[in-house]
Amino acid sequence: MKILVLRFSSIGDIVLTTPVVRALAQQVPGAEVHFASKPGYRGLLEANPYITKVHSLTGSLGELVKELRAERFDYIVDLHNNLRTRLIKLQLGVKSNSFDKLNWQKWLLVNFKVDKLPRVHIVQRYLEAAAPLGVKDDKRGLDYFIPENQEVDLTTLPTAFQRGYVAVAIGAQHATKRLPVEKLIELCGKLSRPIVLLGGPEDESIGHVIEQAFETQAAVQAPANVVPSNPYYFPINPPNTLVIHNGCGRYSLHQSASLLRQAQFVVSHDTGLMHIAAAFGKEIFSVWGNTVPAFGMYPYRTEFKVLEVPDLPCRPCSKIGFAQCPQGHFKCMRDQALDLELPPSRDGR
């Protein structure tokens, strides 16, 4: 059976589709799973052994439809459910099913703070879209596959990091999903161990500011020589000197994933690297600003703690994010207590 999966963005959303891809490949007899997406995600998708072939939207939608029509698919699983995917399904004319985006429930929560959202992770809704093919949740969580030549050898990092480090993902697509730089510095100051900052090229300058903040302190103090054996040791009075490695923009997506996999634990905004960390079963401190976990995209089947400012009357102000706070105060991030402690339980276990 030849099956087409549709999801055109973004990194985190595509990682969240991996339980569906795996279930189709392993549970549907004779399944051949193809995936259509944007060209920027080809490397991520081609590393997945459960995907037979990747189709990219490199030209017009009509050109992609022509390529897909030649494959003669038996079924389409639409995990994006937007105008583009509806046009693809209409023109291919084969059986299909789409996941429920719950747009009106999100609209009610954003605009009127009326919460009608089901307490169901988006992965479960993705799986429901494939249910007509007989697939079930195998409860194995997310997948992320790193090509061998993209693994980061920790001996290439400074010595302090070879004994253990925390990965802090400082980026996010929208500004209202990111801590301001002063709060990121405050967060790093509470971690008391070597820190690898991760993000894209657009995050490199912020990473440099964070790095410089602690280098300035280190200039008047000897660097700490002891890495706590307990990765969840947070001293009441943390040392003023921290070793920071700014990896933003220096590593590929796969290499960043490798550094996440080898970290003691991960601190991340609501972004793609958070979901990649969940795929490796890492403990995660998940920082939320204008969006909320109730949208169903919190870390999946891994241990995590949500860091947020509860009971703000303006939150959530968007299901995605903004370039700046619509009300100007940005309390959802500026008022973060950043209370770090061991996450108490594992979601979905």
Tab-separated table of C-alpha atoms in Angstrom:
chain	number	residue	atom	x	y	z
A	1	MET	CA	0.000	0.000	0.000
A	2	LYS	CA	1.460	3.372	-1.023
A	3	ILE	CA	0.721	6.123	1.517
A	4	LEU	CA	1.414	9.855	1.268
A	5	VAL	CA	1.891	11.930	4.428
A	6	LEU	CA	1.480	15.701	4.095
A	7	ARG	CA	3.162	18.175	6.466
A	8	PHE	CA	4.952	21.228	5.079
A	9	SER	CA	6.312	22.851	8.245
A	10	SER	CA	7.916	23.295	10.685
A	11	ILE	CA	10.786	21.394	12.363
A	12	GLY	CA	8.895	20.698	15.569
A	13	ASP	CA	5.672	19.793	13.796
A	14	ILE	CA	7.494	17.378	11.511
A	15	VAL	CA	9.212	15.711	14.474
A	16	LEU	CA	5.770	15.369	16.062
A	17	THR	CA	4.560	13.416	12.998
A	18	THR	CA	7.167	10.669	13.493
A	19	PRO	CA	4.963	8.336	15.582
A	20	VAL	CA	2.465	8.323	12.692
A	21	VAL	CA	5.156	7.613	10.090
A	22	ARG	CA	6.552	4.768	12.196
A	23	ALA	CA	3.121	3.288	12.840
A	24	LEU	CA	2.225	3.360	9.142
A	25	ALA	CA	5.500	1.722	8.144
A	26	GLN	CA	5.336	-0.969	10.809
A	27	GLN	CA	1.616	-1.686	11.171
A	28	VAL	CA	0.177	-1.403	7.640
A	29	PRO	CA	1.020	-4.545	5.633
A	30	GLY	CA	3.239	-3.740	2.660
A	31	ALA	CA	3.266	-0.031	3.442
A	32	GLU	CA	5.417	2.323	1.408
A	33	VAL	CA	5.395	5.689	3.161
A	34	HIS	CA	6.126	8.886	1.222
A	35	PHE	CA	6.309	12.347	2.788
A	36	ALA	CA	5.695	15.709	1.092
A	37	SER	CA	7.131	18.858	2.670
A	38	LYS	CA	9.222	21.958	1.977
A	39	PRO	CA	12.801	21.479	0.707
A	40	GLY	CA	14.313	22.875	3.906
A	41	TYR	CA	13.178	19.775	5.788
A	42	ARG	CA	14.453	17.197	3.307
A	43	GLY	CA	17.530	16.342	5.385
A	44	LEU	CA	15.403	15.790	8.475
A	45	LEU	CA	12.989	13.528	6.605
A	46	GLU	CA	15.531	11.570	4.552
A	47	ALA	CA	17.288	10.477	7.751
A	48	ASN	CA	14.089	8.692	8.843
A	49	PRO	CA	14.316	4.999	7.844
A	50	TYR	CA	10.524	4.627	7.959
A	51	ILE	CA	10.132	7.030	5.005
A	52	THR	CA	10.549	5.482	1.555
A	53	LYS	CA	10.670	8.712	-0.429
A	54	VAL	CA	10.577	12.473	0.226
A	55	HIS	CA	8.796	14.883	-2.134
A	56	SER	CA	9.673	18.596	-1.893
A	57	LEU	CA	7.733	21.689	-2.877
A	58	THR	CA	10.620	23.179	-4.865
A	59	GLY	CA	8.553	24.838	-7.583
A	60	SER	CA	4.871	25.464	-8.083
A	61	LEU	CA	2.146	23.461	-6.364
A	62	GLY	CA	1.104	22.173	-9.790
A	63	GLU	CA	4.573	20.727	-10.364
A	64	LEU	CA	4.443	18.946	-7.021
A	65	VAL	CA	0.958	17.579	-7.757
A	66	LYS	CA	2.218	16.220	-11.091
A	67	GLU	CA	5.086	14.454	-9.296
A	68	LEU	CA	2.745	13.038	-6.669
A	69	ARG	CA	0.137	11.916	-9.200
A	70	ALA	CA	2.777	9.797	-10.938
A	71	GLU	CA	3.240	7.814	-7.699
A	72	ARG	CA	-0.394	6.580	-7.774
A	73	PHE	CA	-0.951	6.702	-4.031
A	74	ASP	CA	-3.587	4.559	-2.339
A	75	TYR	CA	-4.147	6.852	0.641
A	76	ILE	CA	-3.228	10.312	1.939
A	77	VAL	CA	-2.747	11.177	5.608
A	78	ASP	CA	-2.976	14.961	5.875
A	79	LEU	CA	-1.212	16.193	9.007
A	80	HIS	CA	-1.282	19.851	7.984
A	81	ASN	CA	-4.878	20.414	6.886
A	82	ASN	CA	-4.522	23.802	5.202
A	83	LEU	CA	-5.462	25.222	1.817
A	84	ARG	CA	-2.368	23.803	0.137
A	85	THR	CA	-2.936	20.255	1.358
A	86	ARG	CA	-6.637	20.423	0.513
A	87	LEU	CA	-5.773	21.403	-3.067
A	88	ILE	CA	-3.312	18.509	-3.275
A	89	LYS	CA	-5.935	16.032	-2.059
A	90	LEU	CA	-8.553	17.434	-4.419
A	91	GLN	CA	-6.276	17.123	-7.436
A	92	LEU	CA	-4.977	13.648	-6.575
A	93	GLY	CA	-8.473	12.335	-5.963
A	94	VAL	CA	-7.561	9.438	-3.676
A	95	LYS	CA	-8.908	8.416	-0.270
A	96	SER	CA	-7.622	10.590	2.558
A	97	ASN	CA	-8.074	11.657	6.132
A	98	SER	CA	-6.999	14.854	7.907
A	99	PHE	CA	-6.158	15.690	11.479
A	100	ASP	CA	-8.396	18.062	13.414
A	101	LYS	CA	-6.617	21.382	13.968
A	102	LEU	CA	-9.171	22.456	16.605
A	103	ASN	CA	-9.056	25.976	15.165
A	104	TRP	CA	-12.328	27.208	16.666
A	105	GLN	CA	-11.370	25.916	20.123
A	106	LYS	CA	-8.013	27.715	19.849
A	107	TRP	CA	-9.794	30.853	18.650
A	108	LEU	CA	-12.083	30.790	21.687
A	109	LEU	CA	-9.123	30.406	24.050
A	110	VAL	CA	-7.045	33.148	22.406
A	111	ASN	CA	-9.852	35.693	21.976
A	112	PHE	CA	-12.225	34.998	24.867
A	113	LYS	CA	-10.130	32.829	27.234
A	114	VAL	CA	-12.792	30.131	26.996
A	115	ASP	CA	-11.031	26.784	27.167
A	116	LYS	CA	-12.835	24.095	25.186
A	117	LEU	CA	-9.662	22.305	24.113
A	118	PRO	CA	-9.459	18.577	24.850
A	119	ARG	CA	-6.558	17.499	27.047
A	120	VAL	CA	-5.040	15.515	24.196
A	121	HIS	CA	-1.535	15.877	22.804
A	122	ILE	CA	-1.295	16.800	19.132
A	123	VAL	CA	0.476	13.481	18.455
A	124	GLN	CA	-2.705	11.661	19.440
A	125	ARG	CA	-4.690	13.806	16.987
A	126	TYR	CA	-2.117	13.035	14.289
A	127	LEU	CA	-2.546	9.333	15.018
A	128	GLU	CA	-6.324	9.658	14.756
A	129	ALA	CA	-5.863	10.876	11.180
A	130	ALA	CA	-4.184	7.557	10.338
A	131	ALA	CA	-6.647	5.429	12.338
A	132	PRO	CA	-8.722	4.412	9.253
A	133	LEU	CA	-5.669	2.433	8.150
A	134	GLY	CA	-5.771	0.441	11.382
A	135	VAL	CA	-2.741	1.981	13.078
A	136	LYS	CA	-2.533	2.341	16.833
A	137	ASP	CA	-0.279	4.218	19.205
A	138	ASP	CA	2.757	2.049	19.934
A	139	LYS	CA	3.599	4.302	22.913
A	140	ARG	CA	7.223	4.626	21.815
A	141	GLY	CA	7.240	8.408	21.624
A	142	LEU	CA	8.939	10.546	18.997
A	143	ASP	CA	11.753	9.651	16.618
A	144	TYR	CA	14.786	11.628	15.542
A	145	PHE	CA	17.540	10.048	13.483
A	146	ILE	CA	21.022	11.573	13.319
A	147	PRO	CA	23.254	10.574	10.382
A	148	GLU	CA	26.502	9.101	11.662
A	149	ASN	CA	28.597	11.860	10.105
A	150	GLN	CA	26.552	14.491	11.966
A	151	GLU	CA	27.191	13.186	15.483
A	152	VAL	CA	29.192	15.644	17.585
A	153	ASP	CA	32.223	14.132	19.311
A	154	LEU	CA	32.317	15.722	22.761
A	155	THR	CA	36.113	15.630	22.731
A	156	THR	CA	35.899	18.481	20.215
A	157	LEU	CA	34.343	20.659	22.931
A	158	PRO	CA	36.340	22.360	25.705
A	159	THR	CA	37.340	20.036	28.527
A	160	ALA	CA	34.734	21.399	30.953
A	161	PHE	CA	31.919	20.189	28.669
A	162	GLN	CA	33.249	16.670	28.340
A	163	ARG	CA	32.259	15.942	31.934
A	164	GLY	CA	28.634	16.974	31.399
A	165	TYR	CA	26.655	20.028	30.346
A	166	VAL	CA	23.167	21.459	30.055
A	167	ALA	CA	21.764	22.346	26.629
A	168	VAL	CA	19.802	25.604	26.536
A	169	ALA	CA	17.834	26.245	23.331
A	170	ILE	CA	17.510	30.032	23.256
A	171	GLY	CA	15.675	30.499	19.946
A	172	ALA	CA	12.089	30.425	18.745
A	173	GLN	CA	10.456	31.596	15.546
A	174	HIS	CA	8.466	34.375	17.239
A	175	ALA	CA	9.820	36.911	19.737
A	176	THR	CA	6.931	36.423	22.164
A	177	LYS	CA	7.989	32.789	22.586
A	178	ARG	CA	11.539	33.783	23.631
A	179	LEU	CA	12.859	34.969	26.979
A	180	PRO	CA	14.452	38.435	26.816
A	181	VAL	CA	18.239	38.324	26.989
A	182	GLU	CA	18.358	39.495	30.621
A	183	LYS	CA	16.058	36.628	31.631
A	184	LEU	CA	18.190	34.167	29.652
A	185	ILE	CA	21.224	35.398	31.593
A	186	GLU	CA	19.287	34.963	34.843
A	187	LEU	CA	18.297	31.447	33.784
A	188	CYS	CA	21.865	30.448	32.929
A	189	GLY	CA	23.049	31.851	36.254
A	190	LYS	CA	20.843	29.325	38.064
A	191	LEU	CA	22.220	26.262	36.279
A	192	SER	CA	25.685	26.112	37.946
A	193	ARG	CA	27.269	23.871	35.317
A	194	PRO	CA	28.682	24.137	31.788
A	195	ILE	CA	26.050	25.319	29.317
A	196	VAL	CA	25.812	24.807	25.562
A	197	LEU	CA	23.592	27.421	23.924
A	198	LEU	CA	21.759	26.125	20.861
A	199	GLY	CA	19.877	27.956	18.136
A	200	GLY	CA	20.114	29.127	14.558
A	201	PRO	CA	22.289	31.827	12.989
A	202	GLU	CA	19.646	34.390	13.959
A	203	ASP	CA	20.319	33.560	17.639
A	204	GLU	CA	24.110	33.870	17.475
A	205	SER	CA	24.249	37.524	18.593
A	206	ILE	CA	22.032	36.867	21.637
A	207	GLY	CA	24.180	33.850	22.477
A	208	HIS	CA	27.235	36.078	22.308
A	209	VAL	CA	25.685	38.550	24.759
A	210	ILE	CA	24.985	35.711	27.207
A	211	GLU	CA	28.483	34.316	26.762
A	212	GLN	CA	30.048	37.746	27.327
A	213	ALA	CA	27.993	38.327	30.481
A	214	PHE	CA	29.604	35.356	32.186
A	215	GLU	CA	33.048	35.897	30.696
A	216	THR	CA	33.038	39.331	32.349
A	217	GLN	CA	32.329	37.717	35.708
A	218	ALA	CA	34.960	35.048	35.105
A	219	ALA	CA	37.603	37.713	34.528
A	220	VAL	CA	37.649	38.466	38.259
A	221	GLN	CA	37.076	34.936	39.582
A	222	ALA	CA	38.658	31.541	39.039
A	223	PRO	CA	36.412	29.221	37.003
A	224	ALA	CA	34.573	26.508	38.859
A	225	ASN	CA	36.355	23.146	38.718
A	226	VAL	CA	33.573	20.965	40.039
A	227	VAL	CA	30.678	19.718	37.949
A	228	PRO	CA	27.893	18.481	40.273
A	229	SER	CA	27.435	14.714	40.079
A	230	ASN	CA	23.676	15.228	40.452
A	231	PRO	CA	22.465	16.957	37.275
A	232	TYR	CA	19.558	18.472	39.212
A	233	TYR	CA	21.663	20.155	41.882
A	234	PHE	CA	20.743	23.840	41.968
A	235	PRO	CA	22.608	25.654	44.781
A	236	ILE	CA	20.916	28.448	46.682
A	237	ASN	CA	23.904	30.691	45.941
A	238	PRO	CA	25.222	29.549	42.557
A	239	PRO	CA	28.771	30.425	41.526
A	240	ASN	CA	29.192	33.636	39.548
A	241	THR	CA	31.436	31.962	37.019
A	242	LEU	CA	29.942	29.669	34.406
A	243	VAL	CA	31.426	28.111	31.321
A	244	ILE	CA	29.250	28.953	28.320
A	245	HIS	CA	29.678	27.608	24.784
A	246	ASN	CA	27.697	29.575	22.209
A	247	GLY	CA	26.717	26.962	19.629
A	248	CYS	CA	24.035	29.113	17.964
A	249	GLY	CA	24.571	29.108	14.221
A	250	ARG	CA	27.672	26.921	14.532
A	251	TYR	CA	25.994	23.542	14.249
A	252	SER	CA	23.640	21.981	11.732
A	253	LEU	CA	20.214	20.820	12.871
A	254	HIS	CA	21.471	17.225	13.147
A	255	GLN	CA	24.562	18.345	15.083
A	256	SER	CA	22.383	20.389	17.435
A	257	ALA	CA	20.261	17.265	17.930
A	258	SER	CA	23.429	15.329	18.795
A	259	LEU	CA	24.309	17.903	21.458
A	260	LEU	CA	20.778	17.709	22.848
A	261	ARG	CA	21.022	13.912	23.007
A	262	GLN	CA	24.286	14.048	24.972
A	263	ALA	CA	23.208	16.772	27.413
A	264	GLN	CA	22.416	16.074	31.070
A	265	PHE	CA	19.076	17.810	30.561
A	266	VAL	CA	17.588	20.503	28.347
A	267	VAL	CA	16.038	23.942	28.846
A	268	SER	CA	14.041	25.150	25.860
A	269	HIS	CA	11.374	27.523	24.689
A	270	ASP	CA	8.293	26.105	22.944
A	271	THR	CA	10.192	25.312	19.746
A	272	GLY	CA	11.492	22.547	17.482
A	273	LEU	CA	14.570	21.736	19.573
A	274	MET	CA	12.273	21.021	22.523
A	275	HIS	CA	10.535	18.293	20.525
A	276	ILE	CA	13.862	16.888	19.303
A	277	ALA	CA	14.998	16.677	22.935
A	278	ALA	CA	11.765	14.835	23.766
A	279	ALA	CA	12.529	12.347	20.993
A	280	PHE	CA	15.697	11.416	22.907
A	281	GLY	CA	13.814	11.101	26.198
A	282	LYS	CA	15.650	14.026	27.770
A	283	GLU	CA	14.368	15.734	30.881
A	284	ILE	CA	13.158	19.157	29.772
A	285	PHE	CA	12.452	22.490	31.420
A	286	SER	CA	9.959	23.931	28.946
A	287	VAL	CA	9.615	27.742	28.926
A	288	TRP	CA	6.279	29.155	27.733
A	289	GLY	CA	5.447	32.771	26.922
A	290	ASN	CA	2.448	33.859	24.870
A	291	THR	CA	1.440	30.286	23.960
A	292	VAL	CA	0.214	27.647	26.405
A	293	PRO	CA	0.650	23.882	26.850
A	294	ALA	CA	-3.135	23.508	26.518
A	295	PHE	CA	-2.670	23.806	22.747
A	296	GLY	CA	-1.362	20.229	22.998
A	297	MET	CA	2.265	20.675	21.933
A	298	TYR	CA	4.129	20.182	25.205
A	299	PRO	CA	7.051	17.683	25.382
A	300	TYR	CA	5.751	14.246	24.415
A	301	ARG	CA	6.360	11.123	26.488
A	302	THR	CA	9.316	12.440	28.402
A	303	GLU	CA	9.927	13.987	31.806
A	304	PHE	CA	9.342	17.743	31.802
A	305	LYS	CA	8.441	20.777	33.850
A	306	VAL	CA	6.575	23.773	32.447
A	307	LEU	CA	7.998	27.195	33.310
A	308	GLU	CA	5.306	29.846	32.824
A	309	VAL	CA	3.545	32.802	34.427
A	310	PRO	CA	0.133	31.383	35.362
A	311	ASP	CA	-3.168	33.243	35.441
A	312	LEU	CA	-2.180	36.142	33.192
A	313	PRO	CA	-5.496	37.479	31.810
A	314	CYS	CA	-3.924	38.254	28.415
A	315	ARG	CA	-2.464	34.782	27.876
A	316	PRO	CA	-2.568	33.131	25.388
A	317	CYS	CA	-2.594	36.110	23.029
A	318	SER	CA	-1.905	33.978	19.947
A	319	LYS	CA	-1.784	30.328	18.914
A	320	ILE	CA	1.560	31.036	17.214
A	321	GLY	CA	3.319	34.231	18.315
A	322	PHE	CA	4.155	37.863	17.562
A	323	ALA	CA	7.198	39.991	16.824
A	324	GLN	CA	6.441	41.893	20.054
A	325	CYS	CA	3.998	41.808	22.945
A	326	PRO	CA	0.631	43.226	21.768
A	327	GLN	CA	0.151	44.947	25.146
A	328	GLY	CA	3.722	46.134	25.515
A	329	HIS	CA	4.440	44.691	28.986
A	330	PHE	CA	5.582	41.153	27.979
A	331	LYS	CA	4.771	39.869	31.467
A	332	CYS	CA	4.507	36.266	30.253
A	333	MET	CA	8.301	36.229	29.916
A	334	ARG	CA	9.560	39.158	31.994
A	335	ASP	CA	7.749	37.886	35.111
A	336	GLN	CA	9.060	34.332	34.830
A	337	ALA	CA	10.298	33.021	38.200
A	338	LEU	CA	12.440	30.407	36.405
A	339	ASP	CA	11.968	27.944	39.259
A	340	LEU	CA	14.192	25.006	38.369
A	341	GLU	CA	13.645	21.662	40.057
A	342	LEU	CA	13.468	18.011	39.028
A	343	PRO	CA	10.372	17.347	36.902
A	344	PRO	CA	8.051	15.196	39.014
A	345	SER	CA	6.603	12.818	36.426
A	346	ARG	CA	6.807	11.477	32.907
A	347	ASP	CA	4.002	12.479	30.523
A	348	GLY	CA	2.054	9.599	29.028
A	349	ARG	CA	3.721	6.883	31.117
